[in-house]
CSV table of C-alpha atoms in Angstrom, one decimal:
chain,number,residue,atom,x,y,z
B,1,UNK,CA,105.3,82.9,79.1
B,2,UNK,CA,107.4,81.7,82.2
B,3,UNK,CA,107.5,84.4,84.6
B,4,UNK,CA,110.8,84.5,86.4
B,5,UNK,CA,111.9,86.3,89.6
B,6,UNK,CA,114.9,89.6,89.3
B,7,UNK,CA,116.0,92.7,91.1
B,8,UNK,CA,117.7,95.8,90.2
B,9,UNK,CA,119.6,98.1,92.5
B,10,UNK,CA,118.2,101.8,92.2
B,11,UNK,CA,118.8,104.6,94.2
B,12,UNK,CA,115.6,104.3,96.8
B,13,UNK,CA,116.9,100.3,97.4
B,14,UNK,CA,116.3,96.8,96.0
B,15,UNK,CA,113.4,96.8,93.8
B,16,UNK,CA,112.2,93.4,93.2
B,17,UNK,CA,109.3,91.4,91.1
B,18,UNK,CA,108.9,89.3,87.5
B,19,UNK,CA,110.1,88.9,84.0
B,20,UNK,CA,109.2,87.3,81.3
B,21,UNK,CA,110.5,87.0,77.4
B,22,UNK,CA,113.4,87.5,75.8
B,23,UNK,CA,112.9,88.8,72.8
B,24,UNK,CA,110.7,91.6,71.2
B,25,UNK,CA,109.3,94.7,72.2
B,26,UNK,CA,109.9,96.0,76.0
B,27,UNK,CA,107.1,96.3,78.3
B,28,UNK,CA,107.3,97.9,81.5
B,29,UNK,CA,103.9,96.6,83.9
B,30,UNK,CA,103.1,98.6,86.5
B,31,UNK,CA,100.8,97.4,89.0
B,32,UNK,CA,97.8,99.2,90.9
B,33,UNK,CA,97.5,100.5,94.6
B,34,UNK,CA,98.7,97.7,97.3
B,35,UNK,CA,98.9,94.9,94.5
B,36,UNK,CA,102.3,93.5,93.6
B,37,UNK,CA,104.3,92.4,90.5
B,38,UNK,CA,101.4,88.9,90.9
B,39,UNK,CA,99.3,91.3,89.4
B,40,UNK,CA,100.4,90.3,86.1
B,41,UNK,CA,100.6,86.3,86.4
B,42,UNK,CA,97.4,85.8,84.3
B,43,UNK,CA,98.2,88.6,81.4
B,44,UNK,CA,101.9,87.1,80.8
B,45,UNK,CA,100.3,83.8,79.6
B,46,UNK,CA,98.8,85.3,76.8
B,47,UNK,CA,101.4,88.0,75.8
B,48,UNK,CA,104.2,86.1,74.3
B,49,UNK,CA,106.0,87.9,72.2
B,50,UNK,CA,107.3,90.5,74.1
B,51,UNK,CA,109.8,91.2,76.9
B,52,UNK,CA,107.5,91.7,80.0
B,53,UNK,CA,109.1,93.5,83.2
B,54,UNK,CA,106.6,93.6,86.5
B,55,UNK,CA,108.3,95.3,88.9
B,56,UNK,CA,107.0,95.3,92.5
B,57,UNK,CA,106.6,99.0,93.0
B,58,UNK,CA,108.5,100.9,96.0
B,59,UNK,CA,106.5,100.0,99.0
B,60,UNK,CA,104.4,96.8,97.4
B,61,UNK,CA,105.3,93.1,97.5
B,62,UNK,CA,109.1,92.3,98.0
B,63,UNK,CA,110.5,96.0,96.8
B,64,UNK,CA,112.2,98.0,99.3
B,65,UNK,CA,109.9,101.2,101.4
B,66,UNK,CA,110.9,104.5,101.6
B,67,UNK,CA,113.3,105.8,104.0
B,68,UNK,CA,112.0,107.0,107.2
B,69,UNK,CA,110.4,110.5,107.0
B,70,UNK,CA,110.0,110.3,102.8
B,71,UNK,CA,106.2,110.2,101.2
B,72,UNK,CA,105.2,107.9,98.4
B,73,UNK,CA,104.1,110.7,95.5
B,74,UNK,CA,103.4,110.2,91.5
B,75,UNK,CA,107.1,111.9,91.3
B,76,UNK,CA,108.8,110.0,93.5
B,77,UNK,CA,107.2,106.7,92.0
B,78,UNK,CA,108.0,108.3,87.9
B,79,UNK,CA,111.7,108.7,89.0
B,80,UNK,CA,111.8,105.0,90.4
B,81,UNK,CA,110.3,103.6,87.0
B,82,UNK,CA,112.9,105.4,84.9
B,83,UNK,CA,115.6,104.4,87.6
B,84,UNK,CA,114.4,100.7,87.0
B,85,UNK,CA,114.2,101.0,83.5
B,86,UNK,CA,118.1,102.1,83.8
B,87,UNK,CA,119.2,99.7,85.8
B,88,UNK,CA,117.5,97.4,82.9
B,89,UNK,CA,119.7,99.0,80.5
B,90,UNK,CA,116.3,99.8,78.3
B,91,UNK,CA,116.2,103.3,77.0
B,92,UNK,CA,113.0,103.2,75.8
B,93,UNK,CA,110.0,101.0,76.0
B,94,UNK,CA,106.3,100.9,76.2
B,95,UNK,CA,104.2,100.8,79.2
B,96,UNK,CA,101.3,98.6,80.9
B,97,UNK,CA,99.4,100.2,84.1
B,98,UNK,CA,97.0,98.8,86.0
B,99,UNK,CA,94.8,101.1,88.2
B,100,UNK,CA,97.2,103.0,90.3
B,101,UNK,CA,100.3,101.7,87.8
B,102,UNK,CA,98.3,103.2,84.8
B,103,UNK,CA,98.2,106.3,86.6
B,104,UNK,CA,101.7,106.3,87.1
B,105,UNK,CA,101.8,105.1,83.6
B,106,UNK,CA,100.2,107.7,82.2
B,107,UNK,CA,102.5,110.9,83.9
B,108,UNK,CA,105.7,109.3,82.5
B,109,UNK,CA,104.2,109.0,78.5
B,110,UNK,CA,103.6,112.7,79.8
B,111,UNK,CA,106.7,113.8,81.3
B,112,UNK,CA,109.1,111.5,78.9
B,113,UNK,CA,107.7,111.4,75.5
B,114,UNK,CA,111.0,110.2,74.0
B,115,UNK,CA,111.6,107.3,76.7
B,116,UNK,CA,107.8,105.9,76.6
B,117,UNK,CA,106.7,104.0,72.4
B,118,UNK,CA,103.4,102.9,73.3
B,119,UNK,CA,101.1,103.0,76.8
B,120,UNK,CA,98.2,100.6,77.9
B,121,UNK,CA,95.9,101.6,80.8
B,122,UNK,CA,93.5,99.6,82.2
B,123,UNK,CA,90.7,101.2,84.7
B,124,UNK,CA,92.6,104.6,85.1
B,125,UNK,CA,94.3,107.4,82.9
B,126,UNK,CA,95.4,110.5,84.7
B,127,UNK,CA,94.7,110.2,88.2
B,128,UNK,CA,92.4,111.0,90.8
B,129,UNK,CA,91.7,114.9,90.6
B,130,UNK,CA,90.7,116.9,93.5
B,131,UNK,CA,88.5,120.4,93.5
B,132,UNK,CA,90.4,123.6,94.5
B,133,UNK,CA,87.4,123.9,97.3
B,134,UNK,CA,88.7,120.7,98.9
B,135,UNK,CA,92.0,121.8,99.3
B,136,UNK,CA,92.3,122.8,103.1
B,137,UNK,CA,90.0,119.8,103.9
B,138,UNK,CA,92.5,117.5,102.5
B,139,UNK,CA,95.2,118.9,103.8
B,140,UNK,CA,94.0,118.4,107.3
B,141,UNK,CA,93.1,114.7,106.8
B,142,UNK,CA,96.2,114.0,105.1
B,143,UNK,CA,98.4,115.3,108.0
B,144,UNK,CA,95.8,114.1,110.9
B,145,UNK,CA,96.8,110.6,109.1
B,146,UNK,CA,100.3,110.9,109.2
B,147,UNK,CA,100.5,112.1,113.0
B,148,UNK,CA,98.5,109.2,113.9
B,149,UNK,CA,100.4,106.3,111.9
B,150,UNK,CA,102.9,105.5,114.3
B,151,UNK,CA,100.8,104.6,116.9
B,152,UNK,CA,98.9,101.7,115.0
B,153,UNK,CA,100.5,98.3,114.8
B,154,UNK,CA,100.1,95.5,112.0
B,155,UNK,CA,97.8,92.8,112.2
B,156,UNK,CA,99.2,89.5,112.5
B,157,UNK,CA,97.5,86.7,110.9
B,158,UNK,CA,97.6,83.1,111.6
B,159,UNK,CA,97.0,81.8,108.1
B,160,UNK,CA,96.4,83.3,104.6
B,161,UNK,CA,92.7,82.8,104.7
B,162,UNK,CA,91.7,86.0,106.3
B,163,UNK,CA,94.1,88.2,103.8
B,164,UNK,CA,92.5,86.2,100.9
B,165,UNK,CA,89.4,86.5,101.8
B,166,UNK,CA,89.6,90.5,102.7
B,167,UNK,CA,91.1,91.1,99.2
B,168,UNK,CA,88.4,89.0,97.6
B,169,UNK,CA,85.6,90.9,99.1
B,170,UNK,CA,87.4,94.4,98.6
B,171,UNK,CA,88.0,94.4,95.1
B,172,UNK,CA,85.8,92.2,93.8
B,173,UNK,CA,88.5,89.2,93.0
B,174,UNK,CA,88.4,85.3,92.9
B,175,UNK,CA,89.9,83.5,94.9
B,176,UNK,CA,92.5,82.4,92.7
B,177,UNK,CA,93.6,85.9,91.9
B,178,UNK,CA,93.5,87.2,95.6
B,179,UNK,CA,95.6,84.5,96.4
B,180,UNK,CA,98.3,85.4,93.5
B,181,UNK,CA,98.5,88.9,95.4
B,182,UNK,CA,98.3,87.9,98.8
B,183,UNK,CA,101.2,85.3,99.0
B,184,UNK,CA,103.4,88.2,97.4
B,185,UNK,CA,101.8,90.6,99.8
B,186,UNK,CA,102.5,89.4,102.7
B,187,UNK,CA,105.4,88.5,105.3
B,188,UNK,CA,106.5,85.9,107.8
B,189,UNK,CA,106.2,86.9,111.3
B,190,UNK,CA,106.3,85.5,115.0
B,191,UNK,CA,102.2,83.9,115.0
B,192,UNK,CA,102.1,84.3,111.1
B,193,UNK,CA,101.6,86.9,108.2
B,194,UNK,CA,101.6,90.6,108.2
B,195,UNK,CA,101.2,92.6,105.1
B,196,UNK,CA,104.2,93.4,103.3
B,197,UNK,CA,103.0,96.5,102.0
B,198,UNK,CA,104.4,100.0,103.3
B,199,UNK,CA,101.8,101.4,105.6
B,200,UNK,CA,102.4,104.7,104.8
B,201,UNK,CA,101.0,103.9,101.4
B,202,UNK,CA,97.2,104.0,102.8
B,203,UNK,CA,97.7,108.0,104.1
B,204,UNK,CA,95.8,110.3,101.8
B,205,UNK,CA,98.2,112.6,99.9
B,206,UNK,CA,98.2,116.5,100.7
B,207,UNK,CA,97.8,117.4,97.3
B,208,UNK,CA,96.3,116.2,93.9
B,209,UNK,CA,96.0,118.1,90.6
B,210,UNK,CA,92.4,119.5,89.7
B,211,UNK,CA,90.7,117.8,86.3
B,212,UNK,CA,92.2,120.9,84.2
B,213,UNK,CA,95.8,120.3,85.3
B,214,UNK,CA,94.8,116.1,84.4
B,215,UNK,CA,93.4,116.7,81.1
B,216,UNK,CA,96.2,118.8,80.1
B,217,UNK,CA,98.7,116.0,81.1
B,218,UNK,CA,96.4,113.3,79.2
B,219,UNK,CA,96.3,115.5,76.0
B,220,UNK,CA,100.0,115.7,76.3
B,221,UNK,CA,100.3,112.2,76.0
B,222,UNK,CA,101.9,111.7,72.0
B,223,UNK,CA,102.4,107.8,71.7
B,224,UNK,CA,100.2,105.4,70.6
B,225,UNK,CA,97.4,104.2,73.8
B,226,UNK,CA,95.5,101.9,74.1
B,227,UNK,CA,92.6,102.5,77.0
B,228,UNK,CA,90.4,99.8,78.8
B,229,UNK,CA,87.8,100.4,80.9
B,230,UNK,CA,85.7,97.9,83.0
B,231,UNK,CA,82.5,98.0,83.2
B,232,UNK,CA,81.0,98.9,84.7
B,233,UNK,CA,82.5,101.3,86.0
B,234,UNK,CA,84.4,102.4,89.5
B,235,UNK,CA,82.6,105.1,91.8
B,236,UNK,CA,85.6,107.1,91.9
B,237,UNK,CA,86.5,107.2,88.1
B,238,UNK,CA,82.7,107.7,86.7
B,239,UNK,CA,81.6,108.0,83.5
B,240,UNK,CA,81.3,110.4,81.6
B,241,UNK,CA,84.7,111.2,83.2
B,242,UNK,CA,86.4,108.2,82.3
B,243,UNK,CA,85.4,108.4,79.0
B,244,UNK,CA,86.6,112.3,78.2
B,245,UNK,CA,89.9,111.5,79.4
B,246,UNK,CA,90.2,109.1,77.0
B,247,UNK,CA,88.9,111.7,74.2
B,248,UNK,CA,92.0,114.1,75.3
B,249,UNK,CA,94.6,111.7,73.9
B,250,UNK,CA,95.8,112.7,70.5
B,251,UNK,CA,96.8,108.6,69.6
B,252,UNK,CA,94.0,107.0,71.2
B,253,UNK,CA,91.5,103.9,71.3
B,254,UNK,CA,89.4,103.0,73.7
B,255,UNK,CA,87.8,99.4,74.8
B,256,UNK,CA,85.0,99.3,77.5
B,257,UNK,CA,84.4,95.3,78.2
B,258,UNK,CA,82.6,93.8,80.8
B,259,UNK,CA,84.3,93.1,84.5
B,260,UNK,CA,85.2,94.2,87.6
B,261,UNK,CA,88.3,96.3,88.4
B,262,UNK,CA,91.2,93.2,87.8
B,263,UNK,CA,89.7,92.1,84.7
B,264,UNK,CA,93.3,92.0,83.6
B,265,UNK,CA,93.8,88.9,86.3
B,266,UNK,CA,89.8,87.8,86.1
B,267,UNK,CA,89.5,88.2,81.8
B,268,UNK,CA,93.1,87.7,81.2
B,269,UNK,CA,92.1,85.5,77.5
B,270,UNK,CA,90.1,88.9,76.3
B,271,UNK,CA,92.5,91.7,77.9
B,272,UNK,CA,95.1,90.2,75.8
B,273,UNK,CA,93.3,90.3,72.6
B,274,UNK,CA,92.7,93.9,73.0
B,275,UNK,CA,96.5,94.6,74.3
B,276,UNK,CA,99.1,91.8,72.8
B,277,UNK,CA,98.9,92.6,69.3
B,278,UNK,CA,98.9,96.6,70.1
B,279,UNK,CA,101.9,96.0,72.3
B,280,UNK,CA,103.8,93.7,69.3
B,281,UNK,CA,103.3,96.4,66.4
């Protein structure tokens, strides 16, 4: 499919990124943490058949930040996906999450049930818990974080090669598809690129729900989902973790294929087997 450029007014600002399709089922495709809309370049060419949206989250790619003094939080980032979804005129529709998006993903098929007709998550379902016992401790960092963000400045680079390369070597990614993210990630300064990404996106949030409050969210979950997992798999969403999230959903399959953590952008052929024909029913 021809992936085209659009933007949509919404109340946070201009939220930007890529379409594709114009006829059949509505997909929403949300992308993971400090990615971009690009995310999604490989999938589209193998999911004809339905109308693809990839927005470029608030904070990521070409999408407008936060106003000064807000924080990025799963609610604040639901309410902007139903605001673009609006402003698309599309009352219901299914979703696609990667990573971070899937998380996302995942909270609205739990908090809208009659907006959201089928979810796909790849590498994530939930979100990242937190133990009670941690709570002070991460309430210190997170704040200790935020205090000391003003006084760090951007780096400036003179080419793309450096970016590409640092995305390459921290998740794992070709070339190819570090590129795809990096020349939507990025933008034009004096002396060359900065990243275009919010940097209050990298402070630890104050809070995150324990694995009870998670599983409760993930067996409230009613529509149809589809689940793919990498493998293997990510230190921070290990199994057998990974794998009794999965178990909670009430509609549920579960693929586990080999790959690293894009395998959406790396495997993009054999995510789409798994996905398209789920997404068409």
């Amino acid at each position: 499919m021809t992936l085209r450029e659009f933007e949509v007014d919404i109340p946070l600002g201009r939220i930007t990124g890529l379409r594709a399709g114009h006829d059949g089922p509505r997909v929403l495709a949300l992308h993971g943490w400090l990615d971009n809309a690009a995310s999604f370049v490989p999938l589209a060419d193998h999911l004809a058949g339905i109308q693809l949206v990839a927005p470029d989250l608030p904070g990521h790619g070409c999408s407008a930040h936060l106003a000064p003094g807000a924080e990025y939080t799963s609610g604040v980032a639901v309410n902007a996906v139903l605001d673009i979804a609006d402003a698309l005129g599309w009352e219901t529709f299914s979703l696609l999450g990667h990573s971070m998006g899937a998380g996302i993903a995942s909270l609205m098929a739990a908090a809208v049930p009659h907006r959201v007709q089928r979810l796909v998550v790849i590498e994530a379902l939930g979100g990242l818990a937190e133990t009670v016992e941690r709570t002070a401790d991460r309430w210190r960092e997170a704040i200790a974080a935020a205090r000391a963000l003003p006084g760090k400045r951007l780096r400036v680079f003179a080419d793309l090669v450096a970016p590409v390369r640092a995305r390459m070597q921290a998740n794992q990614l070709s070339e190819a598809a570090a590129r795809l993210l990096v020349e939507r990630g990025v933008r034009p300064v004096e002396g060359g690129f900065v990243w275009s990404s919010d940097p209050r996106l990298t402070l630890p949030t104050p809070q995150r729900l324990d694995e009870a409050q998670l599983a409760a969210l993930v067996a409230g979950i009613g529509c149809p989902t589809t689940v793919v997992y990498a493998d293997p798999p990510q230190p921070y969403f290990p199994e057998p973790l990974r794998s009794r999230r999965a178990s909670l959903l009430p509609d549920g399959q579960l693929h586990v294929i080999a790959g690293t953590h894009h395998l959406h952008m790396e495997d993009p052929a054999r995510v789409a087997m798994l996905i398209g024909p789920f997404l068409r029913a």
